[in-house]
Amino acid sequence: MYDTIVIGAGQAGLATAFYLKKIKHNFLILDKGKEVGESWKNRYDSLVLFTPRMYNALPGLTLEGESHGFPTKDEVVKYLKQYVKEFELPIQFLTEVVKMHHQEGIFTVETNQGIFQSKQVIIASGAFQSPRIPSFASNISKDVYQIHSTQYKNPSQLKEGNVLVVGGGNSGAQIAVELSKERETLFAISKKITYLPLVIKKKSIFWWFDKFGILKVNSNSFFGKAIQKKGDPIFGYELKEAL
Ligand SMILES: Cc1cc2nc3c(=O)[nH]c(=O)nc-3n(C[C@H](O)[C@H](O)[C@H](O)COP(=O)(O)OP(=O)(O)OC[C@H]3O[C@@H](n4cnc5c(N)ncnc54)[C@H](O)[C@@H]3O)c2cc1C
């Protein structure tokens, strides 16, 4: 019986584990992946984060390199592995939580590796686990090769010819820019894009957000709601230039 089970060994789960370890708590992290950093490892090859190193570091360990610079996804994977090693965080991999129930103060966590029990559970399983594929995708001719951004690695996966990138979040924007360098690329978006600079006066925009308190705005406040309504901006002007 554990005091706490943490589900997920991504940034959220590892940062939580850091603090649990600090107070010598009896806990275990369960993760369905085979190693730490899999969420990042599986993303497209050219992925460079739009958040600078200083804001990707977890508590207790600096992410080496220029603090206002942007890490590649491989750098993040390496860092997360180093983090687990440094703080000797207890993780059981290849263990997928499929069900959980709570009775008389005890959580029973069912996994593909058996049952675990604990007094508390922290769910840190991430927000990007299931790709959303719009229903119209199934009406498109079978001759058109379709791929979701979660399966996209690099342009070599695609057939020859032009390509339509559907969706204007940061993933769509980065993939469209990459493809536009080597083939005719069309871009479909449902609303006007808001662009923000990545860097202002040699400092990451997230540093300015932090200084002006924007990173800590309450999501239920007037300002918080206004930011959410606007949707995610595209960081940097590469897409604007490519268009
Ligand atoms: C393409 C892309 C680019 C991004 N770029 C940035 C960026 O530049 N900067 C930034 O700050 N954020 C970025 N994000 C968002 C960022 O990845 C997430 O906010 C962050 O990784 C969330 O961390 P997490 O620990 O909550 O989840 P994750 O890192 O997703 O970790 C969740 C963990 O839970 C495990 N898990 C899930 N379900 C189960 C289960 N049932 N049983 C056991 N284990 C389970 C998974 O294996 C995984 O290891 C990007 C996201 C995407 C998709």
PDB file of C-alpha atoms and ligand atoms in Angstrom:
ATOM      1  CA  MET A   1       0.000   0.000   0.000  1.00  0.00           C
ATOM      2  CA  TYR A   2       1.408   3.385  -1.078  1.00  0.00           C
ATOM      3  CA  ASP A   3       0.599   6.736   0.453  1.00  0.00           C
ATOM      4  CA  THR A   4       0.336   8.163  -3.056  1.00  0.00           C
ATOM      5  CA  ILE A   5       0.298   6.888  -6.623  1.00  0.00           C
ATOM      6  CA  VAL A   6       1.136   9.379  -9.354  1.00  0.00           C
ATOM      7  CA  ILE A   7      -0.241   8.499 -12.790  1.00  0.00           C
ATOM      8  CA  GLY A   8       2.065   9.817 -15.530  1.00  0.00           C
ATOM      9  CA  ALA A   9       5.798  10.529 -15.643  1.00  0.00           C
ATOM     10  CA  GLY A  10       5.673  13.663 -17.800  1.00  0.00           C
ATOM     11  CA  GLN A  11       6.679  17.116 -16.533  1.00  0.00           C
ATOM     12  CA  ALA A  12       3.696  17.345 -14.163  1.00  0.00           C
ATOM     13  CA  GLY A  13       4.241  13.879 -12.649  1.00  0.00           C
ATOM     14  CA  LEU A  14       7.997  14.349 -12.253  1.00  0.00           C
ATOM     15  CA  ALA A  15       7.696  17.783 -10.632  1.00  0.00           C
ATOM     16  CA  THR A  16       5.128  16.347  -8.214  1.00  0.00           C
ATOM     17  CA  ALA A  17       7.456  13.418  -7.476  1.00  0.00           C
ATOM     18  CA  PHE A  18      10.323  15.817  -6.733  1.00  0.00           C
ATOM     19  CA  TYR A  19       8.327  17.346  -3.869  1.00  0.00           C
ATOM     20  CA  LEU A  20       7.018  13.979  -2.623  1.00  0.00           C
ATOM     21  CA  LYS A  21      10.576  12.659  -2.515  1.00  0.00           C
ATOM     22  CA  LYS A  22      11.703  15.739  -0.609  1.00  0.00           C
ATOM     23  CA  ILE A  23       9.291  14.969   2.241  1.00  0.00           C
ATOM     24  CA  LYS A  24      10.215  11.226   2.103  1.00  0.00           C
ATOM     25  CA  HIS A  25       6.694  10.253   1.079  1.00  0.00           C
ATOM     26  CA  ASN A  26       5.917   6.630   0.245  1.00  0.00           C
ATOM     27  CA  PHE A  27       4.881   6.864  -3.432  1.00  0.00           C
ATOM     28  CA  LEU A  28       5.149   5.315  -6.883  1.00  0.00           C
ATOM     29  CA  ILE A  29       4.747   6.783 -10.374  1.00  0.00           C
ATOM     30  CA  LEU A  30       2.998   4.611 -12.965  1.00  0.00           C
ATOM     31  CA  ASP A  31       3.513   5.312 -16.663  1.00  0.00           C
ATOM     32  CA  LYS A  32       2.244   3.463 -19.719  1.00  0.00           C
ATOM     33  CA  GLY A  33       5.323   4.376 -21.780  1.00  0.00           C
ATOM     34  CA  LYS A  34       8.534   2.362 -21.865  1.00  0.00           C
ATOM     35  CA  GLU A  35      10.763   5.248 -20.778  1.00  0.00           C
ATOM     36  CA  VAL A  36      10.593   8.800 -19.555  1.00  0.00           C
ATOM     37  CA  GLY A  37      10.044  11.557 -22.142  1.00  0.00           C
ATOM     38  CA  GLU A  38       8.046   9.428 -24.571  1.00  0.00           C
ATOM     39  CA  SER A  39       5.411  12.140 -25.147  1.00  0.00           C
ATOM     40  CA  TRP A  40       8.198  14.338 -26.517  1.00  0.00           C
ATOM     41  CA  LYS A  41      10.155  11.588 -28.272  1.00  0.00           C
ATOM     42  CA  ASN A  42       7.154  10.605 -30.381  1.00  0.00           C
ATOM     43  CA  ARG A  43       6.560  14.133 -31.695  1.00  0.00           C
ATOM     44  CA  TYR A  44       7.808  15.401 -35.078  1.00  0.00           C
ATOM     45  CA  ASP A  45      11.578  15.394 -35.675  1.00  0.00           C
ATOM     46  CA  SER A  46      12.022  19.142 -36.174  1.00  0.00           C
ATOM     47  CA  LEU A  47      10.108  20.180 -33.040  1.00  0.00           C
ATOM     48  CA  VAL A  48      11.707  23.075 -31.194  1.00  0.00           C
ATOM     49  CA  LEU A  49       9.833  24.317 -28.142  1.00  0.00           C
ATOM     50  CA  PHE A  50       8.391  27.832 -28.150  1.00  0.00           C
ATOM     51  CA  THR A  51       8.990  28.102 -24.393  1.00  0.00           C
ATOM     52  CA  PRO A  52      12.590  28.940 -23.400  1.00  0.00           C
ATOM     53  CA  ARG A  53      14.844  26.666 -21.348  1.00  0.00           C
ATOM     54  CA  MET A  54      14.330  28.725 -18.201  1.00  0.00           C
ATOM     55  CA  TYR A  55      10.601  27.917 -18.230  1.00  0.00           C
ATOM     56  CA  ASN A  56      10.960  24.257 -19.210  1.00  0.00           C
ATOM     57  CA  ALA A  57      13.176  23.362 -16.270  1.00  0.00           C
ATOM     58  CA  LEU A  58      11.497  21.487 -13.425  1.00  0.00           C
ATOM     59  CA  PRO A  59      12.114  22.268  -9.732  1.00  0.00           C
ATOM     60  CA  GLY A  60      15.627  21.552  -8.495  1.00  0.00           C
ATOM     61  CA  LEU A  61      17.488  21.112 -11.814  1.00  0.00           C
ATOM     62  CA  THR A  62      18.490  23.683 -14.438  1.00  0.00           C
ATOM     63  CA  LEU A  63      18.039  22.854 -18.107  1.00  0.00           C
ATOM     64  CA  GLU A  64      21.564  23.474 -19.423  1.00  0.00           C
ATOM     65  CA  GLY A  65      22.065  25.999 -22.245  1.00  0.00           C
ATOM     66  CA  GLU A  66      21.186  29.598 -23.012  1.00  0.00           C
ATOM     67  CA  SER A  67      18.308  30.333 -20.607  1.00  0.00           C
ATOM     68  CA  HIS A  68      16.290  32.441 -23.079  1.00  0.00           C
ATOM     69  CA  GLY A  69      17.021  29.990 -25.931  1.00  0.00           C
ATOM     70  CA  PHE A  70      14.613  27.296 -27.136  1.00  0.00           C
ATOM     71  CA  PRO A  71      15.344  23.591 -26.601  1.00  0.00           C
ATOM     72  CA  THR A  72      14.741  20.850 -29.152  1.00  0.00           C
ATOM     73  CA  LYS A  73      12.429  17.997 -28.174  1.00  0.00           C
ATOM     74  CA  ASP A  74      15.479  15.693 -27.846  1.00  0.00           C
ATOM     75  CA  GLU A  75      17.002  18.094 -25.334  1.00  0.00           C
ATOM     76  CA  VAL A  76      13.802  17.869 -23.274  1.00  0.00           C
ATOM     77  CA  VAL A  77      13.861  14.048 -23.394  1.00  0.00           C
ATOM     78  CA  LYS A  78      17.504  14.039 -22.254  1.00  0.00           C
ATOM     79  CA  TYR A  79      16.717  16.498 -19.474  1.00  0.00           C
ATOM     80  CA  LEU A  80      13.742  14.479 -18.182  1.00  0.00           C
ATOM     81  CA  LYS A  81      15.884  11.314 -18.100  1.00  0.00           C
ATOM     82  CA  GLN A  82      18.598  13.197 -16.215  1.00  0.00           C
ATOM     83  CA  TYR A  83      15.943  14.502 -13.804  1.00  0.00           C
ATOM     84  CA  VAL A  84      14.693  11.014 -12.925  1.00  0.00           C
ATOM     85  CA  LYS A  85      18.277   9.813 -12.389  1.00  0.00           C
ATOM     86  CA  GLU A  86      19.335  12.822 -10.337  1.00  0.00           C
ATOM     87  CA  PHE A  87      16.452  12.544  -7.863  1.00  0.00           C
ATOM     88  CA  GLU A  88      16.077   8.732  -8.056  1.00  0.00           C
ATOM     89  CA  LEU A  89      12.362   8.974  -8.748  1.00  0.00           C
ATOM     90  CA  PRO A  90      10.495   5.638  -8.492  1.00  0.00           C
ATOM     91  CA  ILE A  91       8.712   4.919 -11.793  1.00  0.00           C
ATOM     92  CA  GLN A  92       7.124   1.717 -12.994  1.00  0.00           C
ATOM     93  CA  PHE A  93       6.990   1.852 -16.807  1.00  0.00           C
ATOM     94  CA  LEU A  94       4.794  -0.107 -19.251  1.00  0.00           C
ATOM     95  CA  THR A  95       1.996   0.147 -16.695  1.00  0.00           C
ATOM     96  CA  GLU A  96      -1.205   1.598 -18.090  1.00  0.00           C
ATOM     97  CA  VAL A  97      -3.919   2.629 -15.654  1.00  0.00           C
ATOM     98  CA  VAL A  98      -7.241   1.484 -17.031  1.00  0.00           C
ATOM     99  CA  LYS A  99      -9.623   1.904 -14.114  1.00  0.00           C
ATOM    100  CA  MET A 100      -9.712   3.275 -10.599  1.00  0.00           C
ATOM    101  CA  HIS A 101     -12.120   3.237  -7.697  1.00  0.00           C
ATOM    102  CA  HIS A 102     -12.214   4.642  -4.186  1.00  0.00           C
ATOM    103  CA  GLN A 103     -13.634   2.839  -1.197  1.00  0.00           C
ATOM    104  CA  GLU A 104     -13.233   3.450   2.539  1.00  0.00           C
ATOM    105  CA  GLY A 105     -10.353   5.849   2.024  1.00  0.00           C
ATOM    106  CA  ILE A 106      -8.373   3.532  -0.286  1.00  0.00           C
ATOM    107  CA  PHE A 107      -7.851   3.950  -4.022  1.00  0.00           C
ATOM    108  CA  THR A 108      -7.662   0.758  -6.054  1.00  0.00           C
ATOM    109  CA  VAL A 109      -5.810   1.420  -9.291  1.00  0.00           C
ATOM    110  CA  GLU A 110      -6.247  -1.214 -11.991  1.00  0.00           C
ATOM    111  CA  THR A 111      -3.490  -1.485 -14.575  1.00  0.00           C
ATOM    112  CA  ASN A 112      -2.337  -3.867 -17.311  1.00  0.00           C
ATOM    113  CA  GLN A 113       0.279  -5.039 -14.759  1.00  0.00           C
ATOM    114  CA  GLY A 114      -2.117  -5.755 -11.923  1.00  0.00           C
ATOM    115  CA  ILE A 115      -3.705  -3.843  -9.067  1.00  0.00           C
ATOM    116  CA  PHE A 116      -2.107  -1.141  -6.896  1.00  0.00           C
ATOM    117  CA  GLN A 117      -3.551   0.430  -3.776  1.00  0.00           C
ATOM    118  CA  SER A 118      -2.894   3.829  -2.264  1.00  0.00           C
ATOM    119  CA  LYS A 119      -4.366   6.392   0.087  1.00  0.00           C
ATOM    120  CA  GLN A 120      -4.110   9.156  -2.521  1.00  0.00           C
ATOM    121  CA  VAL A 121      -3.803   9.419  -6.300  1.00  0.00           C
ATOM    122  CA  ILE A 122      -2.425  12.270  -8.364  1.00  0.00           C
ATOM    123  CA  ILE A 123      -3.468  12.179 -12.006  1.00  0.00           C
ATOM    124  CA  ALA A 124      -0.752  13.689 -14.209  1.00  0.00           C
ATOM    125  CA  SER A 125      -1.588  11.877 -17.426  1.00  0.00           C
ATOM    126  CA  GLY A 126      -1.387  14.939 -19.671  1.00  0.00           C
ATOM    127  CA  ALA A 127      -3.752  16.799 -21.949  1.00  0.00           C
ATOM    128  CA  PHE A 128      -2.506  15.610 -25.326  1.00  0.00           C
ATOM    129  CA  GLN A 129      -3.129  11.854 -25.259  1.00  0.00           C
ATOM    130  CA  SER A 130      -5.927  11.500 -27.830  1.00  0.00           C
ATOM    131  CA  PRO A 131      -5.673  13.052 -31.285  1.00  0.00           C
ATOM    132  CA  ARG A 132      -8.829  14.810 -32.462  1.00  0.00           C
ATOM    133  CA  ILE A 133      -9.580  13.898 -36.059  1.00  0.00           C
ATOM    134  CA  PRO A 134     -12.567  15.809 -37.497  1.00  0.00           C
ATOM    135  CA  SER A 135     -15.367  13.633 -38.922  1.00  0.00           C
ATOM    136  CA  PHE A 136     -14.961  15.087 -42.440  1.00  0.00           C
ATOM    137  CA  ALA A 137     -11.620  13.268 -42.670  1.00  0.00           C
ATOM    138  CA  SER A 138     -13.402   9.995 -43.476  1.00  0.00           C
ATOM    139  CA  ASN A 139     -15.150  11.590 -46.507  1.00  0.00           C
ATOM    140  CA  ILE A 140     -11.904  12.434 -48.251  1.00  0.00           C
ATOM    141  CA  SER A 141     -10.849  10.157 -51.144  1.00  0.00           C
ATOM    142  CA  LYS A 142      -8.664   7.190 -50.206  1.00  0.00           C
ATOM    143  CA  ASP A 143      -6.198   8.434 -52.864  1.00  0.00           C
ATOM    144  CA  VAL A 144      -5.341  11.313 -50.571  1.00  0.00           C
ATOM    145  CA  TYR A 145      -2.771  10.308 -47.962  1.00  0.00           C
ATOM    146  CA  GLN A 146      -3.895  11.591 -44.571  1.00  0.00           C
ATOM    147  CA  ILE A 147      -1.863  11.779 -41.396  1.00  0.00           C
ATOM    148  CA  HIS A 148      -2.516  13.355 -37.998  1.00  0.00           C
ATOM    149  CA  SER A 149       0.177  15.582 -36.495  1.00  0.00           C
ATOM    150  CA  THR A 150       0.754  12.988 -33.737  1.00  0.00           C
ATOM    151  CA  GLN A 151       1.955  10.521 -36.423  1.00  0.00           C
ATOM    152  CA  TYR A 152       3.841  13.073 -38.509  1.00  0.00           C
ATOM    153  CA  LYS A 153       7.632  12.855 -38.156  1.00  0.00           C
ATOM    154  CA  ASN A 154       9.059  14.547 -41.272  1.00  0.00           C
ATOM    155  CA  PRO A 155       8.237  15.332 -44.952  1.00  0.00           C
ATOM    156  CA  SER A 156       9.612  11.973 -46.198  1.00  0.00           C
ATOM    157  CA  GLN A 157       6.458  10.213 -44.933  1.00  0.00           C
ATOM    158  CA  LEU A 158       4.264  12.049 -47.451  1.00  0.00           C
ATOM    159  CA  LYS A 159       3.544  11.179 -51.082  1.00  0.00           C
ATOM    160  CA  GLU A 160       4.922  13.476 -53.767  1.00  0.00           C
ATOM    161  CA  GLY A 161       2.901  16.576 -54.583  1.00  0.00           C
ATOM    162  CA  ASN A 162       1.200  19.359 -52.753  1.00  0.00           C
ATOM    163  CA  VAL A 163      -0.099  19.165 -49.205  1.00  0.00           C
ATOM    164  CA  LEU A 164      -2.896  20.711 -47.155  1.00  0.00           C
ATOM    165  CA  VAL A 165      -2.193  21.337 -43.468  1.00  0.00           C
ATOM    166  CA  VAL A 166      -5.478  21.559 -41.530  1.00  0.00           C
ATOM    167  CA  GLY A 167      -5.398  23.426 -38.225  1.00  0.00           C
ATOM    168  CA  GLY A 168      -3.558  26.558 -37.206  1.00  0.00           C
ATOM    169  CA  GLY A 169      -2.202  25.864 -33.733  1.00  0.00           C
ATOM    170  CA  ASN A 170       1.526  25.882 -33.100  1.00  0.00           C
ATOM    171  CA  SER A 171       1.934  22.285 -34.394  1.00  0.00           C
ATOM    172  CA  GLY A 172       0.074  23.067 -37.642  1.00  0.00           C
ATOM    173  CA  ALA A 173       2.071  26.257 -38.064  1.00  0.00           C
ATOM    174  CA  GLN A 174       5.462  24.598 -37.524  1.00  0.00           C
ATOM    175  CA  ILE A 175       4.614  21.655 -39.812  1.00  0.00           C
ATOM    176  CA  ALA A 176       3.292  23.970 -42.543  1.00  0.00           C
ATOM    177  CA  VAL A 177       6.475  26.052 -42.426  1.00  0.00           C
ATOM    178  CA  GLU A 178       8.620  22.914 -42.688  1.00  0.00           C
ATOM    179  CA  LEU A 179       6.643  21.522 -45.647  1.00  0.00           C
ATOM    180  CA  SER A 180       6.506  24.863 -47.467  1.00  0.00           C
ATOM    181  CA  LYS A 181      10.296  24.758 -47.793  1.00  0.00           C
ATOM    182  CA  GLU A 182      10.090  21.744 -50.087  1.00  0.00           C
ATOM    183  CA  ARG A 183       6.642  21.591 -51.724  1.00  0.00           C
ATOM    184  CA  GLU A 184       3.486  23.568 -52.460  1.00  0.00           C
ATOM    185  CA  THR A 185       1.714  23.873 -49.116  1.00  0.00           C
ATOM    186  CA  LEU A 186      -1.845  25.012 -48.440  1.00  0.00           C
ATOM    187  CA  PHE A 187      -3.020  25.938 -44.985  1.00  0.00           C
ATOM    188  CA  ALA A 188      -6.594  25.711 -43.647  1.00  0.00           C
ATOM    189  CA  ILE A 189      -7.562  27.576 -40.498  1.00  0.00           C
ATOM    190  CA  SER A 190     -10.899  28.429 -38.930  1.00  0.00           C
ATOM    191  CA  LYS A 191     -10.061  31.823 -37.497  1.00  0.00           C
ATOM    192  CA  LYS A 192      -7.670  34.698 -37.883  1.00  0.00           C
ATOM    193  CA  ILE A 193      -4.201  33.939 -36.515  1.00  0.00           C
ATOM    194  CA  THR A 194      -2.738  36.049 -33.732  1.00  0.00           C
ATOM    195  CA  TYR A 195       1.045  36.185 -33.959  1.00  0.00           C
ATOM    196  CA  LEU A 196       3.288  37.007 -31.027  1.00  0.00           C
ATOM    197  CA  PRO A 197       7.060  37.466 -31.131  1.00  0.00           C
ATOM    198  CA  LEU A 198       9.154  34.716 -29.569  1.00  0.00           C
ATOM    199  CA  VAL A 199      11.712  37.192 -28.296  1.00  0.00           C
ATOM    200  CA  ILE A 200      11.493  40.876 -27.312  1.00  0.00           C
ATOM    201  CA  LYS A 201      14.723  42.767 -26.574  1.00  0.00           C
ATOM    202  CA  LYS A 202      16.705  39.474 -26.417  1.00  0.00           C
ATOM    203  CA  LYS A 203      14.347  38.047 -23.794  1.00  0.00           C
ATOM    204  CA  SER A 204      11.754  35.347 -24.367  1.00  0.00           C
ATOM    205  CA  ILE A 205       8.181  36.620 -24.467  1.00  0.00           C
ATOM    206  CA  PHE A 206       7.445  34.213 -21.606  1.00  0.00           C
ATOM    207  CA  TRP A 207       9.892  36.160 -19.447  1.00  0.00           C
ATOM    208  CA  TRP A 208       7.847  39.321 -20.155  1.00  0.00           C
ATOM    209  CA  PHE A 209       4.598  37.418 -19.476  1.00  0.00           C
ATOM    210  CA  ASP A 210       6.088  36.360 -16.154  1.00  0.00           C
ATOM    211  CA  LYS A 211       7.224  39.881 -15.238  1.00  0.00           C
ATOM    212  CA  PHE A 212       3.790  41.337 -16.030  1.00  0.00           C
ATOM    213  CA  GLY A 213       2.023  38.554 -14.076  1.00  0.00           C
ATOM    214  CA  ILE A 214       0.320  37.144 -17.188  1.00  0.00           C
ATOM    215  CA  LEU A 215       1.528  33.570 -16.511  1.00  0.00           C
ATOM    216  CA  LYS A 216      -0.255  33.566 -13.172  1.00  0.00           C
ATOM    217  CA  VAL A 217      -3.547  35.197 -14.166  1.00  0.00           C
ATOM    218  CA  ASN A 218      -6.528  33.370 -12.627  1.00  0.00           C
ATOM    219  CA  SER A 219      -8.386  31.597 -15.435  1.00  0.00           C
ATOM    220  CA  ASN A 220     -11.729  32.721 -13.948  1.00  0.00           C
ATOM    221  CA  SER A 221     -10.792  36.410 -13.796  1.00  0.00           C
ATOM    222  CA  PHE A 222     -11.937  38.915 -16.435  1.00  0.00           C
ATOM    223  CA  PHE A 223      -8.435  39.048 -17.939  1.00  0.00           C
ATOM    224  CA  GLY A 224      -8.027  35.240 -17.739  1.00  0.00           C
ATOM    225  CA  LYS A 225     -11.276  34.668 -19.599  1.00  0.00           C
ATOM    226  CA  ALA A 226     -10.352  37.251 -22.244  1.00  0.00           C
ATOM    227  CA  ILE A 227      -7.018  35.473 -22.868  1.00  0.00           C
ATOM    228  CA  GLN A 228      -8.729  32.066 -23.160  1.00  0.00           C
ATOM    229  CA  LYS A 229     -11.349  33.436 -25.547  1.00  0.00           C
ATOM    230  CA  LYS A 230      -8.643  34.635 -27.907  1.00  0.00           C
ATOM    231  CA  GLY A 231      -7.244  31.088 -28.242  1.00  0.00           C
ATOM    232  CA  ASP A 232      -3.596  30.113 -28.573  1.00  0.00           C
ATOM    233  CA  PRO A 233      -1.402  32.582 -30.419  1.00  0.00           C
ATOM    234  CA  ILE A 234       1.275  31.463 -32.863  1.00  0.00           C
ATOM    235  CA  PHE A 235       4.674  32.196 -31.406  1.00  0.00           C
ATOM    236  CA  GLY A 236       7.175  33.653 -33.883  1.00  0.00           C
ATOM    237  CA  TYR A 237       6.723  34.984 -37.414  1.00  0.00           C
ATOM    238  CA  GLU A 238       7.976  32.058 -39.513  1.00  0.00           C
ATOM    239  CA  LEU A 239       4.472  31.109 -40.597  1.00  0.00           C
ATOM    240  CA  LYS A 240       3.602  34.695 -41.479  1.00  0.00           C
ATOM    241  CA  GLU A 241       6.693  34.868 -43.688  1.00  0.00           C
ATOM    242  CA  ALA A 242       5.986  31.469 -45.287  1.00  0.00           C
ATOM    243  CA  LEU A 243       2.378  32.479 -46.087  1.00  0.00           C
TER     244      LEU A 243
HETATM  245  C1  LIG B   1       3.380  19.208 -30.668  1.00  0.00           C
HETATM  246  C2  LIG B   1       3.385  19.823 -29.286  1.00  0.00           C
HETATM  247  C3  LIG B   1       4.277  20.845 -28.991  1.00  0.00           C
HETATM  248  C4  LIG B   1       4.307  21.415 -27.708  1.00  0.00           C
HETATM  249  N1  LIG B   1       5.197  22.417 -27.463  1.00  0.00           N
HETATM  250  C5  LIG B   1       5.239  22.967 -26.222  1.00  0.00           C
HETATM  251  C6  LIG B   1       6.176  24.008 -25.910  1.00  0.00           C
HETATM  252  O1  LIG B   1       6.932  24.474 -26.761  1.00  0.00           O
HETATM  253  N2  LIG B   1       6.200  24.456 -24.625  1.00  0.00           N
HETATM  254  C7  LIG B   1       5.348  23.972 -23.653  1.00  0.00           C
HETATM  255  O2  LIG B   1       5.419  24.437 -22.517  1.00  0.00           O
HETATM  256  N3  LIG B   1       4.456  23.012 -23.942  1.00  0.00           N
HETATM  257  C8  LIG B   1       4.378  22.511 -25.179  1.00  0.00           C
HETATM  258  N4  LIG B   1       3.467  21.532 -25.448  1.00  0.00           N
HETATM  259  C9  LIG B   1       2.581  21.103 -24.371  1.00  0.00           C
HETATM  260  C10 LIG B   1       3.360  20.175 -23.435  1.00  0.00           C
HETATM  261  O3  LIG B   1       3.770  19.009 -24.116  1.00  0.00           O
HETATM  262  C11 LIG B   1       2.500  19.783 -22.284  1.00  0.00           C
HETATM  263  O4  LIG B   1       1.902  20.908 -21.708  1.00  0.00           O
HETATM  264  C12 LIG B   1       3.316  19.082 -21.199  1.00  0.00           C
HETATM  265  O5  LIG B   1       4.128  18.088 -21.740  1.00  0.00           O
HETATM  266  C13 LIG B   1       2.334  18.501 -20.231  1.00  0.00           C
HETATM  267  O6  LIG B   1       3.023  17.693 -19.320  1.00  0.00           O
HETATM  268  P1  LIG B   1       2.246  16.594 -18.541  1.00  0.00           P
HETATM  269  O7  LIG B   1       3.187  16.010 -17.571  1.00  0.00           O
HETATM  270  O8  LIG B   1       0.961  17.154 -18.049  1.00  0.00           O
HETATM  271  O9  LIG B   1       1.823  15.521 -19.675  1.00  0.00           O
HETATM  272  P2  LIG B   1       2.710  14.564 -20.592  1.00  0.00           P
HETATM  273  O10 LIG B   1       4.074  15.105 -20.829  1.00  0.00           O
HETATM  274  O11 LIG B   1       1.863  14.226 -21.778  1.00  0.00           O
HETATM  275  O12 LIG B   1       2.879  13.273 -19.686  1.00  0.00           O
HETATM  276  C14 LIG B   1       1.789  12.435 -19.393  1.00  0.00           C
HETATM  277  C15 LIG B   1       2.347  11.063 -19.066  1.00  0.00           C
HETATM  278  O13 LIG B   1       1.257  10.259 -18.625  1.00  0.00           O
HETATM  279  C16 LIG B   1       1.375   8.973 -19.174  1.00  0.00           C
HETATM  280  N5  LIG B   1       0.024   8.399 -19.229  1.00  0.00           N
HETATM  281  C17 LIG B   1      -1.062   8.872 -19.902  1.00  0.00           C
HETATM  282  N6  LIG B   1      -2.133   8.092 -19.690  1.00  0.00           N
HETATM  283  C18 LIG B   1      -1.707   7.105 -18.849  1.00  0.00           C
HETATM  284  C19 LIG B   1      -2.370   5.977 -18.260  1.00  0.00           C
HETATM  285  N7  LIG B   1      -3.667   5.719 -18.479  1.00  0.00           N
HETATM  286  N8  LIG B   1      -1.644   5.148 -17.462  1.00  0.00           N
HETATM  287  C20 LIG B   1      -0.327   5.387 -17.222  1.00  0.00           C
HETATM  288  N9  LIG B   1       0.343   6.444 -17.763  1.00  0.00           N
HETATM  289  C21 LIG B   1      -0.350   7.282 -18.555  1.00  0.00           C
HETATM  290  C22 LIG B   1       1.991   9.197 -20.552  1.00  0.00           C
HETATM  291  O14 LIG B   1       2.687   8.049 -21.004  1.00  0.00           O
HETATM  292  C23 LIG B   1       2.944  10.370 -20.278  1.00  0.00           C
HETATM  293  O15 LIG B   1       4.258   9.943 -19.965  1.00  0.00           O
HETATM  294  C24 LIG B   1       3.407  20.953 -26.715  1.00  0.00           C
HETATM  295  C25 LIG B   1       2.508  19.927 -27.013  1.00  0.00           C
HETATM  296  C26 LIG B   1       2.479  19.367 -28.275  1.00  0.00           C
HETATM  297  C27 LIG B   1       1.473  18.271 -28.567  1.00  0.00           C
END
